[in-house]
Amino acid sequence: MTRIDQPYRVIFLPWGRAQNSVKQGKYDGFFSASRNEWRDQFAVQSNTFIQQEWNFYYHNEYRIPTSVASLKSNTLFGARIHSNSAHWLAKNKFKKVKIFPTINELVKLLDARRIDGVMENALLFEEQVRQSHLSMDAFVKRPNMRIDLGVYFGKTFLAKHPGFLARFNRHTEECRFDYQ
C-alpha cells in the first residue's frame, strides 16, 4: 500500500464480520482470502500473494476410509465458521460436517477424537498444533489442494477508486509468499 501511495489501516475482526462489513460497504477489503462465488458478489479478489496448502488432517488412530464415497459419507469433519474450507466441504458434498468458531477448538476436538478429520490451511492448522503444545506426530496429514490467496476489495470501494486494483496488482508479486 505504501508503494502505491494508498493510506490504509488494518483492523482485526472475526472472519465472518470482516467479510460482511465489506459487503455492507463499512470496510474496504479483507485478507487473506481464497476465491469463492459468495465473495465475488460484493468484492473483487486481487492477484495472488500467498499460495496456501489445504490438507486433510486425521488423528493418527483414526481408520481413514479407503473410498472417497465412504470418506464423504462416514467421516465427521470439523470446520471453522465462515471459512472457505467449510464452504469447500459443503460444495463437495461431505455429509458430516460440524462448524466451530476457532481453529483452536478444531485441534482440541481432533486430538480428543471428538471429530474424525479437519480439512484446513496447513499454516493455520500446524501453527495451532504447536501453540497447543501438541506434536504433528499425533495426526495424519493427507494433501488435498493448493489455493491462491489475495485481498478481496469491496466493489463499493473499487467504484470510488478506479484504477486502484490494477495498481495494487502490479505490486503483489513483490509481496508474494509461497508456502513450501
JSON list of C-alpha atoms in Angstrom, two decimals:
[
{"chain": "A", "resi": 1, "resn": "MET", "atom": "CA", "xyz": [0.00, 0.00, 0.00]},
{"chain": "A", "resi": 2, "resn": "THR", "atom": "CA", "xyz": [2.93, 2.31, 0.72]},
{"chain": "A", "resi": 3, "resn": "ARG", "atom": "CA", "xyz": [4.37, 1.70, -2.75]},
{"chain": "A", "resi": 4, "resn": "ILE", "atom": "CA", "xyz": [1.13, 2.78, -4.42]},
{"chain": "A", "resi": 5, "resn": "ASP", "atom": "CA", "xyz": [0.74, 5.70, -2.00]},
{"chain": "A", "resi": 6, "resn": "GLN", "atom": "CA", "xyz": [-2.52, 4.34, -0.60]},
{"chain": "A", "resi": 7, "resn": "PRO", "atom": "CA", "xyz": [-3.33, 5.14, 3.03]},
{"chain": "A", "resi": 8, "resn": "TYR", "atom": "CA", "xyz": [-4.58, 2.11, 4.95]},
{"chain": "A", "resi": 9, "resn": "ARG", "atom": "CA", "xyz": [-5.46, 0.81, 8.38]},
{"chain": "A", "resi": 10, "resn": "VAL", "atom": "CA", "xyz": [-5.69, -2.85, 9.39]},
{"chain": "A", "resi": 11, "resn": "ILE", "atom": "CA", "xyz": [-8.47, -3.83, 11.80]},
{"chain": "A", "resi": 12, "resn": "PHE", "atom": "CA", "xyz": [-8.65, -7.34, 13.23]},
{"chain": "A", "resi": 13, "resn": "LEU", "atom": "CA", "xyz": [-12.20, -8.70, 13.24]},
{"chain": "A", "resi": 14, "resn": "PRO", "atom": "CA", "xyz": [-13.83, -12.12, 13.38]},
{"chain": "A", "resi": 15, "resn": "TRP", "atom": "CA", "xyz": [-13.69, -13.56, 9.86]},
{"chain": "A", "resi": 16, "resn": "GLY", "atom": "CA", "xyz": [-17.44, -13.52, 9.20]},
{"chain": "A", "resi": 17, "resn": "ARG", "atom": "CA", "xyz": [-17.80, -9.93, 10.43]},
{"chain": "A", "resi": 18, "resn": "ALA", "atom": "CA", "xyz": [-14.87, -8.78, 8.26]},
{"chain": "A", "resi": 19, "resn": "GLN", "atom": "CA", "xyz": [-16.48, -10.20, 5.12]},
{"chain": "A", "resi": 20, "resn": "ASN", "atom": "CA", "xyz": [-19.97, -8.92, 5.95]},
{"chain": "A", "resi": 21, "resn": "SER", "atom": "CA", "xyz": [-18.59, -5.45, 6.77]},
{"chain": "A", "resi": 22, "resn": "VAL", "atom": "CA", "xyz": [-17.04, -5.26, 3.30]},
{"chain": "A", "resi": 23, "resn": "LYS", "atom": "CA", "xyz": [-20.31, -6.50, 1.80]},
{"chain": "A", "resi": 24, "resn": "GLN", "atom": "CA", "xyz": [-22.14, -3.68, 3.60]},
{"chain": "A", "resi": 25, "resn": "GLY", "atom": "CA", "xyz": [-19.55, -1.09, 2.49]},
{"chain": "A", "resi": 26, "resn": "LYS", "atom": "CA", "xyz": [-18.35, -0.42, 6.05]},
{"chain": "A", "resi": 27, "resn": "TYR", "atom": "CA", "xyz": [-14.79, -1.53, 5.27]},
{"chain": "A", "resi": 28, "resn": "ASP", "atom": "CA", "xyz": [-12.84, -1.56, 2.01]},
{"chain": "A", "resi": 29, "resn": "GLY", "atom": "CA", "xyz": [-11.35, -5.06, 1.96]},
{"chain": "A", "resi": 30, "resn": "PHE", "atom": "CA", "xyz": [-10.37, -8.23, 3.82]},
{"chain": "A", "resi": 31, "resn": "PHE", "atom": "CA", "xyz": [-7.47, -10.65, 3.58]},
{"chain": "A", "resi": 32, "resn": "SER", "atom": "CA", "xyz": [-6.08, -13.13, 3.04]},
{"chain": "A", "resi": 33, "resn": "ALA", "atom": "CA", "xyz": [-8.84, -14.90, 1.23]},
{"chain": "A", "resi": 34, "resn": "SER", "atom": "CA", "xyz": [-9.34, -17.52, -1.42]},
{"chain": "A", "resi": 35, "resn": "ARG", "atom": "CA", "xyz": [-11.86, -17.01, -4.17]},
{"chain": "A", "resi": 36, "resn": "ASN", "atom": "CA", "xyz": [-15.45, -18.12, -3.81]},
{"chain": "A", "resi": 37, "resn": "GLU", "atom": "CA", "xyz": [-18.73, -17.30, -5.52]},
{"chain": "A", "resi": 38, "resn": "TRP", "atom": "CA", "xyz": [-20.34, -15.62, -2.49]},
{"chain": "A", "resi": 39, "resn": "ARG", "atom": "CA", "xyz": [-17.45, -13.19, -2.04]},
{"chain": "A", "resi": 40, "resn": "ASP", "atom": "CA", "xyz": [-17.38, -12.45, -5.77]},
{"chain": "A", "resi": 41, "resn": "GLN", "atom": "CA", "xyz": [-20.89, -10.97, -5.47]},
{"chain": "A", "resi": 42, "resn": "PHE", "atom": "CA", "xyz": [-19.70, -7.96, -3.46]},
{"chain": "A", "resi": 43, "resn": "ALA", "atom": "CA", "xyz": [-15.90, -7.86, -3.83]},
{"chain": "A", "resi": 44, "resn": "VAL", "atom": "CA", "xyz": [-13.07, -8.50, -6.28]},
{"chain": "A", "resi": 45, "resn": "GLN", "atom": "CA", "xyz": [-10.01, -10.59, -5.43]},
{"chain": "A", "resi": 46, "resn": "SER", "atom": "CA", "xyz": [-6.54, -9.20, -6.08]},
{"chain": "A", "resi": 47, "resn": "ASN", "atom": "CA", "xyz": [-3.73, -11.15, -7.69]},
{"chain": "A", "resi": 48, "resn": "THR", "atom": "CA", "xyz": [-2.33, -13.99, -5.60]},
{"chain": "A", "resi": 49, "resn": "PHE", "atom": "CA", "xyz": [0.24, -13.10, -2.99]},
{"chain": "A", "resi": 50, "resn": "ILE", "atom": "CA", "xyz": [0.09, -16.26, -0.90]},
{"chain": "A", "resi": 51, "resn": "GLN", "atom": "CA", "xyz": [-0.26, -19.81, -2.11]},
{"chain": "A", "resi": 52, "resn": "GLN", "atom": "CA", "xyz": [-1.78, -21.99, 0.57]},
{"chain": "A", "resi": 53, "resn": "GLU", "atom": "CA", "xyz": [-1.94, -25.75, 1.08]},
{"chain": "A", "resi": 54, "resn": "TRP", "atom": "CA", "xyz": [-5.22, -27.29, 2.18]},
{"chain": "A", "resi": 55, "resn": "ASN", "atom": "CA", "xyz": [-4.71, -30.68, 3.76]},
{"chain": "A", "resi": 56, "resn": "PHE", "atom": "CA", "xyz": [-6.88, -33.26, 5.41]},
{"chain": "A", "resi": 57, "resn": "TYR", "atom": "CA", "xyz": [-5.80, -33.97, 9.00]},
{"chain": "A", "resi": 58, "resn": "TYR", "atom": "CA", "xyz": [-6.90, -37.02, 10.98]},
{"chain": "A", "resi": 59, "resn": "HIS", "atom": "CA", "xyz": [-5.97, -38.33, 14.40]},
{"chain": "A", "resi": 60, "resn": "ASN", "atom": "CA", "xyz": [-3.30, -41.00, 13.85]},
{"chain": "A", "resi": 61, "resn": "GLU", "atom": "CA", "xyz": [-5.59, -43.64, 15.44]},
{"chain": "A", "resi": 62, "resn": "TYR", "atom": "CA", "xyz": [-8.48, -42.94, 13.04]},
{"chain": "A", "resi": 63, "resn": "ARG", "atom": "CA", "xyz": [-9.02, -45.55, 10.31]},
{"chain": "A", "resi": 64, "resn": "ILE", "atom": "CA", "xyz": [-9.29, -43.38, 7.21]},
{"chain": "A", "resi": 65, "resn": "PRO", "atom": "CA", "xyz": [-11.82, -44.79, 4.72]},
{"chain": "A", "resi": 66, "resn": "THR", "atom": "CA", "xyz": [-10.23, -46.03, 1.53]},
{"chain": "A", "resi": 67, "resn": "SER", "atom": "CA", "xyz": [-13.00, -44.85, -0.79]},
{"chain": "A", "resi": 68, "resn": "VAL", "atom": "CA", "xyz": [-13.93, -41.23, -1.44]},
{"chain": "A", "resi": 69, "resn": "ALA", "atom": "CA", "xyz": [-17.64, -42.08, -1.15]},
{"chain": "A", "resi": 70, "resn": "SER", "atom": "CA", "xyz": [-17.11, -43.58, 2.30]},
{"chain": "A", "resi": 71, "resn": "LEU", "atom": "CA", "xyz": [-14.94, -40.64, 3.36]},
{"chain": "A", "resi": 72, "resn": "LYS", "atom": "CA", "xyz": [-17.66, -38.18, 2.29]},
{"chain": "A", "resi": 73, "resn": "SER", "atom": "CA", "xyz": [-20.46, -40.16, 3.95]},
{"chain": "A", "resi": 74, "resn": "ASN", "atom": "CA", "xyz": [-18.95, -41.53, 7.15]},
{"chain": "A", "resi": 75, "resn": "THR", "atom": "CA", "xyz": [-16.16, -39.23, 8.33]},
{"chain": "A", "resi": 76, "resn": "LEU", "atom": "CA", "xyz": [-17.13, -36.49, 10.80]},
{"chain": "A", "resi": 77, "resn": "PHE", "atom": "CA", "xyz": [-15.27, -33.34, 9.82]},
{"chain": "A", "resi": 78, "resn": "GLY", "atom": "CA", "xyz": [-14.89, -30.15, 11.79]},
{"chain": "A", "resi": 79, "resn": "ALA", "atom": "CA", "xyz": [-14.58, -26.76, 10.08]},
{"chain": "A", "resi": 80, "resn": "ARG", "atom": "CA", "xyz": [-14.33, -23.11, 11.13]},
{"chain": "A", "resi": 81, "resn": "ILE", "atom": "CA", "xyz": [-17.43, -20.97, 10.75]},
{"chain": "A", "resi": 82, "resn": "HIS", "atom": "CA", "xyz": [-17.35, -18.71, 7.65]},
{"chain": "A", "resi": 83, "resn": "SER", "atom": "CA", "xyz": [-14.18, -20.40, 6.37]},
{"chain": "A", "resi": 84, "resn": "ASN", "atom": "CA", "xyz": [-13.57, -21.37, 2.77]},
{"chain": "A", "resi": 85, "resn": "SER", "atom": "CA", "xyz": [-12.68, -24.87, 3.95]},
{"chain": "A", "resi": 86, "resn": "ALA", "atom": "CA", "xyz": [-16.23, -25.21, 5.38]},
{"chain": "A", "resi": 87, "resn": "HIS", "atom": "CA", "xyz": [-17.60, -23.87, 2.08]},
{"chain": "A", "resi": 88, "resn": "TRP", "atom": "CA", "xyz": [-15.43, -26.34, 0.14]},
{"chain": "A", "resi": 89, "resn": "LEU", "atom": "CA", "xyz": [-16.58, -29.33, 2.23]},
{"chain": "A", "resi": 90, "resn": "ALA", "atom": "CA", "xyz": [-20.24, -28.40, 1.68]},
{"chain": "A", "resi": 91, "resn": "LYS", "atom": "CA", "xyz": [-19.74, -27.74, -2.04]},
{"chain": "A", "resi": 92, "resn": "ASN", "atom": "CA", "xyz": [-18.03, -31.12, -2.44]},
{"chain": "A", "resi": 93, "resn": "LYS", "atom": "CA", "xyz": [-20.90, -32.91, -0.67]},
{"chain": "A", "resi": 94, "resn": "PHE", "atom": "CA", "xyz": [-19.22, -34.03, 2.55]},
{"chain": "A", "resi": 95, "resn": "LYS", "atom": "CA", "xyz": [-22.21, -35.22, 4.59]},
{"chain": "A", "resi": 96, "resn": "LYS", "atom": "CA", "xyz": [-20.99, -34.93, 8.19]},
{"chain": "A", "resi": 97, "resn": "VAL", "atom": "CA", "xyz": [-19.52, -31.50, 8.91]},
{"chain": "A", "resi": 98, "resn": "LYS", "atom": "CA", "xyz": [-19.79, -29.66, 12.22]},
{"chain": "A", "resi": 99, "resn": "ILE", "atom": "CA", "xyz": [-18.95, -25.99, 12.42]},
{"chain": "A", "resi": 100, "resn": "PHE", "atom": "CA", "xyz": [-16.89, -24.45, 15.24]},
{"chain": "A", "resi": 101, "resn": "PRO", "atom": "CA", "xyz": [-15.76, -20.89, 15.95]},
{"chain": "A", "resi": 102, "resn": "THR", "atom": "CA", "xyz": [-11.96, -21.35, 16.08]},
{"chain": "A", "resi": 103, "resn": "ILE", "atom": "CA", "xyz": [-9.03, -23.40, 14.84]},
{"chain": "A", "resi": 104, "resn": "ASN", "atom": "CA", "xyz": [-8.11, -23.91, 18.50]},
{"chain": "A", "resi": 105, "resn": "GLU", "atom": "CA", "xyz": [-11.36, -25.83, 19.06]},
{"chain": "A", "resi": 106, "resn": "LEU", "atom": "CA", "xyz": [-10.82, -27.93, 15.93]},
{"chain": "A", "resi": 107, "resn": "VAL", "atom": "CA", "xyz": [-7.35, -29.03, 17.03]},
{"chain": "A", "resi": 108, "resn": "LYS", "atom": "CA", "xyz": [-8.58, -29.87, 20.55]},
{"chain": "A", "resi": 109, "resn": "LEU", "atom": "CA", "xyz": [-11.56, -31.84, 19.22]},
{"chain": "A", "resi": 110, "resn": "LEU", "atom": "CA", "xyz": [-9.42, -33.74, 16.73]},
{"chain": "A", "resi": 111, "resn": "ASP", "atom": "CA", "xyz": [-6.82, -34.53, 19.38]},
{"chain": "A", "resi": 112, "resn": "ALA", "atom": "CA", "xyz": [-9.58, -35.77, 21.71]},
{"chain": "A", "resi": 113, "resn": "ARG", "atom": "CA", "xyz": [-11.07, -37.80, 18.81]},
{"chain": "A", "resi": 114, "resn": "ARG", "atom": "CA", "xyz": [-14.43, -36.00, 19.10]},
{"chain": "A", "resi": 115, "resn": "ILE", "atom": "CA", "xyz": [-14.22, -35.37, 15.34]},
{"chain": "A", "resi": 116, "resn": "ASP", "atom": "CA", "xyz": [-12.59, -37.62, 12.75]},
{"chain": "A", "resi": 117, "resn": "GLY", "atom": "CA", "xyz": [-10.99, -35.07, 10.49]},
{"chain": "A", "resi": 118, "resn": "VAL", "atom": "CA", "xyz": [-10.30, -31.48, 9.55]},
{"chain": "A", "resi": 119, "resn": "MET", "atom": "CA", "xyz": [-9.62, -30.09, 6.09]},
{"chain": "A", "resi": 120, "resn": "GLU", "atom": "CA", "xyz": [-7.67, -26.92, 6.74]},
{"chain": "A", "resi": 121, "resn": "ASN", "atom": "CA", "xyz": [-4.98, -24.46, 5.74]},
{"chain": "A", "resi": 122, "resn": "ALA", "atom": "CA", "xyz": [-1.63, -26.09, 6.60]},
{"chain": "A", "resi": 123, "resn": "LEU", "atom": "CA", "xyz": [-0.09, -22.95, 8.08]},
{"chain": "A", "resi": 124, "resn": "LEU", "atom": "CA", "xyz": [-3.07, -22.32, 10.35]},
{"chain": "A", "resi": 125, "resn": "PHE", "atom": "CA", "xyz": [-3.54, -25.92, 11.47]},
{"chain": "A", "resi": 126, "resn": "GLU", "atom": "CA", "xyz": [0.12, -26.71, 12.08]},
{"chain": "A", "resi": 127, "resn": "GLU", "atom": "CA", "xyz": [0.73, -23.42, 13.94]},
{"chain": "A", "resi": 128, "resn": "GLN", "atom": "CA", "xyz": [-2.25, -24.16, 16.20]},
{"chain": "A", "resi": 129, "resn": "VAL", "atom": "CA", "xyz": [-0.86, -27.64, 16.90]},
{"chain": "A", "resi": 130, "resn": "ARG", "atom": "CA", "xyz": [2.43, -26.02, 18.00]},
{"chain": "A", "resi": 131, "resn": "GLN", "atom": "CA", "xyz": [0.64, -23.41, 20.12]},
{"chain": "A", "resi": 132, "resn": "SER", "atom": "CA", "xyz": [-1.38, -26.19, 21.77]},
{"chain": "A", "resi": 133, "resn": "HIS", "atom": "CA", "xyz": [1.89, -27.94, 22.72]},
{"chain": "A", "resi": 134, "resn": "LEU", "atom": "CA", "xyz": [0.93, -31.00, 20.69]},
{"chain": "A", "resi": 135, "resn": "SER", "atom": "CA", "xyz": [3.02, -32.89, 18.16]},
{"chain": "A", "resi": 136, "resn": "MET", "atom": "CA", "xyz": [2.17, -33.28, 14.50]},
{"chain": "A", "resi": 137, "resn": "ASP", "atom": "CA", "xyz": [3.02, -36.96, 15.10]},
{"chain": "A", "resi": 138, "resn": "ALA", "atom": "CA", "xyz": [-0.44, -37.25, 16.71]},
{"chain": "A", "resi": 139, "resn": "PHE", "atom": "CA", "xyz": [-2.01, -36.56, 13.31]},
{"chain": "A", "resi": 140, "resn": "VAL", "atom": "CA", "xyz": [-2.00, -37.96, 9.80]},
{"chain": "A", "resi": 141, "resn": "LYS", "atom": "CA", "xyz": [-1.76, -35.35, 7.04]},
{"chain": "A", "resi": 142, "resn": "ARG", "atom": "CA", "xyz": [-3.15, -36.05, 3.57]},
{"chain": "A", "resi": 143, "resn": "PRO", "atom": "CA", "xyz": [-2.59, -33.35, 0.92]},
{"chain": "A", "resi": 144, "resn": "ASN", "atom": "CA", "xyz": [-5.73, -32.08, -0.75]},
{"chain": "A", "resi": 145, "resn": "MET", "atom": "CA", "xyz": [-5.03, -28.98, -2.85]},
{"chain": "A", "resi": 146, "resn": "ARG", "atom": "CA", "xyz": [-3.22, -25.66, -3.17]},
{"chain": "A", "resi": 147, "resn": "ILE", "atom": "CA", "xyz": [-5.24, -22.46, -3.02]},
{"chain": "A", "resi": 148, "resn": "ASP", "atom": "CA", "xyz": [-4.32, -18.97, -4.15]},
{"chain": "A", "resi": 149, "resn": "LEU", "atom": "CA", "xyz": [-4.97, -16.19, -1.65]},
{"chain": "A", "resi": 150, "resn": "GLY", "atom": "CA", "xyz": [-5.28, -12.48, -2.21]},
{"chain": "A", "resi": 151, "resn": "VAL", "atom": "CA", "xyz": [-7.04, -9.43, -0.85]},
{"chain": "A", "resi": 152, "resn": "TYR", "atom": "CA", "xyz": [-10.74, -9.01, -1.55]},
{"chain": "A", "resi": 153, "resn": "PHE", "atom": "CA", "xyz": [-11.60, -5.35, -2.18]},
{"chain": "A", "resi": 154, "resn": "GLY", "atom": "CA", "xyz": [-15.24, -4.33, -1.94]},
{"chain": "A", "resi": 155, "resn": "LYS", "atom": "CA", "xyz": [-16.95, -3.28, -5.15]},
{"chain": "A", "resi": 156, "resn": "THR", "atom": "CA", "xyz": [-18.14, -0.11, -3.36]},
{"chain": "A", "resi": 157, "resn": "PHE", "atom": "CA", "xyz": [-14.52, 0.84, -2.64]},
{"chain": "A", "resi": 158, "resn": "LEU", "atom": "CA", "xyz": [-13.35, -0.03, -6.16]},
{"chain": "A", "resi": 159, "resn": "ALA", "atom": "CA", "xyz": [-16.13, 2.07, -7.73]},
{"chain": "A", "resi": 160, "resn": "LYS", "atom": "CA", "xyz": [-14.84, 5.07, -5.76]},
{"chain": "A", "resi": 161, "resn": "HIS", "atom": "CA", "xyz": [-11.19, 4.34, -6.66]},
{"chain": "A", "resi": 162, "resn": "PRO", "atom": "CA", "xyz": [-10.96, 3.41, -10.36]},
{"chain": "A", "resi": 163, "resn": "GLY", "atom": "CA", "xyz": [-7.57, 2.04, -11.28]},
{"chain": "A", "resi": 164, "resn": "PHE", "atom": "CA", "xyz": [-6.74, 1.09, -7.67]},
{"chain": "A", "resi": 165, "resn": "LEU", "atom": "CA", "xyz": [-6.88, -2.69, -8.21]},
{"chain": "A", "resi": 166, "resn": "ALA", "atom": "CA", "xyz": [-4.64, -2.53, -11.29]},
{"chain": "A", "resi": 167, "resn": "ARG", "atom": "CA", "xyz": [-2.04, -0.51, -9.31]},
{"chain": "A", "resi": 168, "resn": "PHE", "atom": "CA", "xyz": [-2.31, -2.88, -6.34]},
{"chain": "A", "resi": 169, "resn": "ASN", "atom": "CA", "xyz": [-1.95, -5.96, -8.56]},
{"chain": "A", "resi": 170, "resn": "ARG", "atom": "CA", "xyz": [1.23, -4.61, -10.17]},
{"chain": "A", "resi": 171, "resn": "HIS", "atom": "CA", "xyz": [2.90, -4.77, -6.75]},
{"chain": "A", "resi": 172, "resn": "THR", "atom": "CA", "xyz": [1.58, -8.10, -5.41]},
{"chain": "A", "resi": 173, "resn": "GLU", "atom": "CA", "xyz": [4.49, -10.07, -6.90]},
{"chain": "A", "resi": 174, "resn": "GLU", "atom": "CA", "xyz": [6.90, -8.16, -4.62]},
{"chain": "A", "resi": 175, "resn": "CYS", "atom": "CA", "xyz": [4.89, -9.25, -1.56]},
{"chain": "A", "resi": 176, "resn": "ARG", "atom": "CA", "xyz": [4.25, -12.83, -2.68]},
{"chain": "A", "resi": 177, "resn": "PHE", "atom": "CA", "xyz": [4.71, -15.60, -0.12]},
{"chain": "A", "resi": 178, "resn": "ASP", "atom": "CA", "xyz": [4.86, -19.18, -1.35]},
{"chain": "A", "resi": 179, "resn": "TYR", "atom": "CA", "xyz": [4.23, -21.81, 1.35]},
{"chain": "A", "resi": 180, "resn": "GLN", "atom": "CA", "xyz": [6.64, -24.68, 0.81]}
]
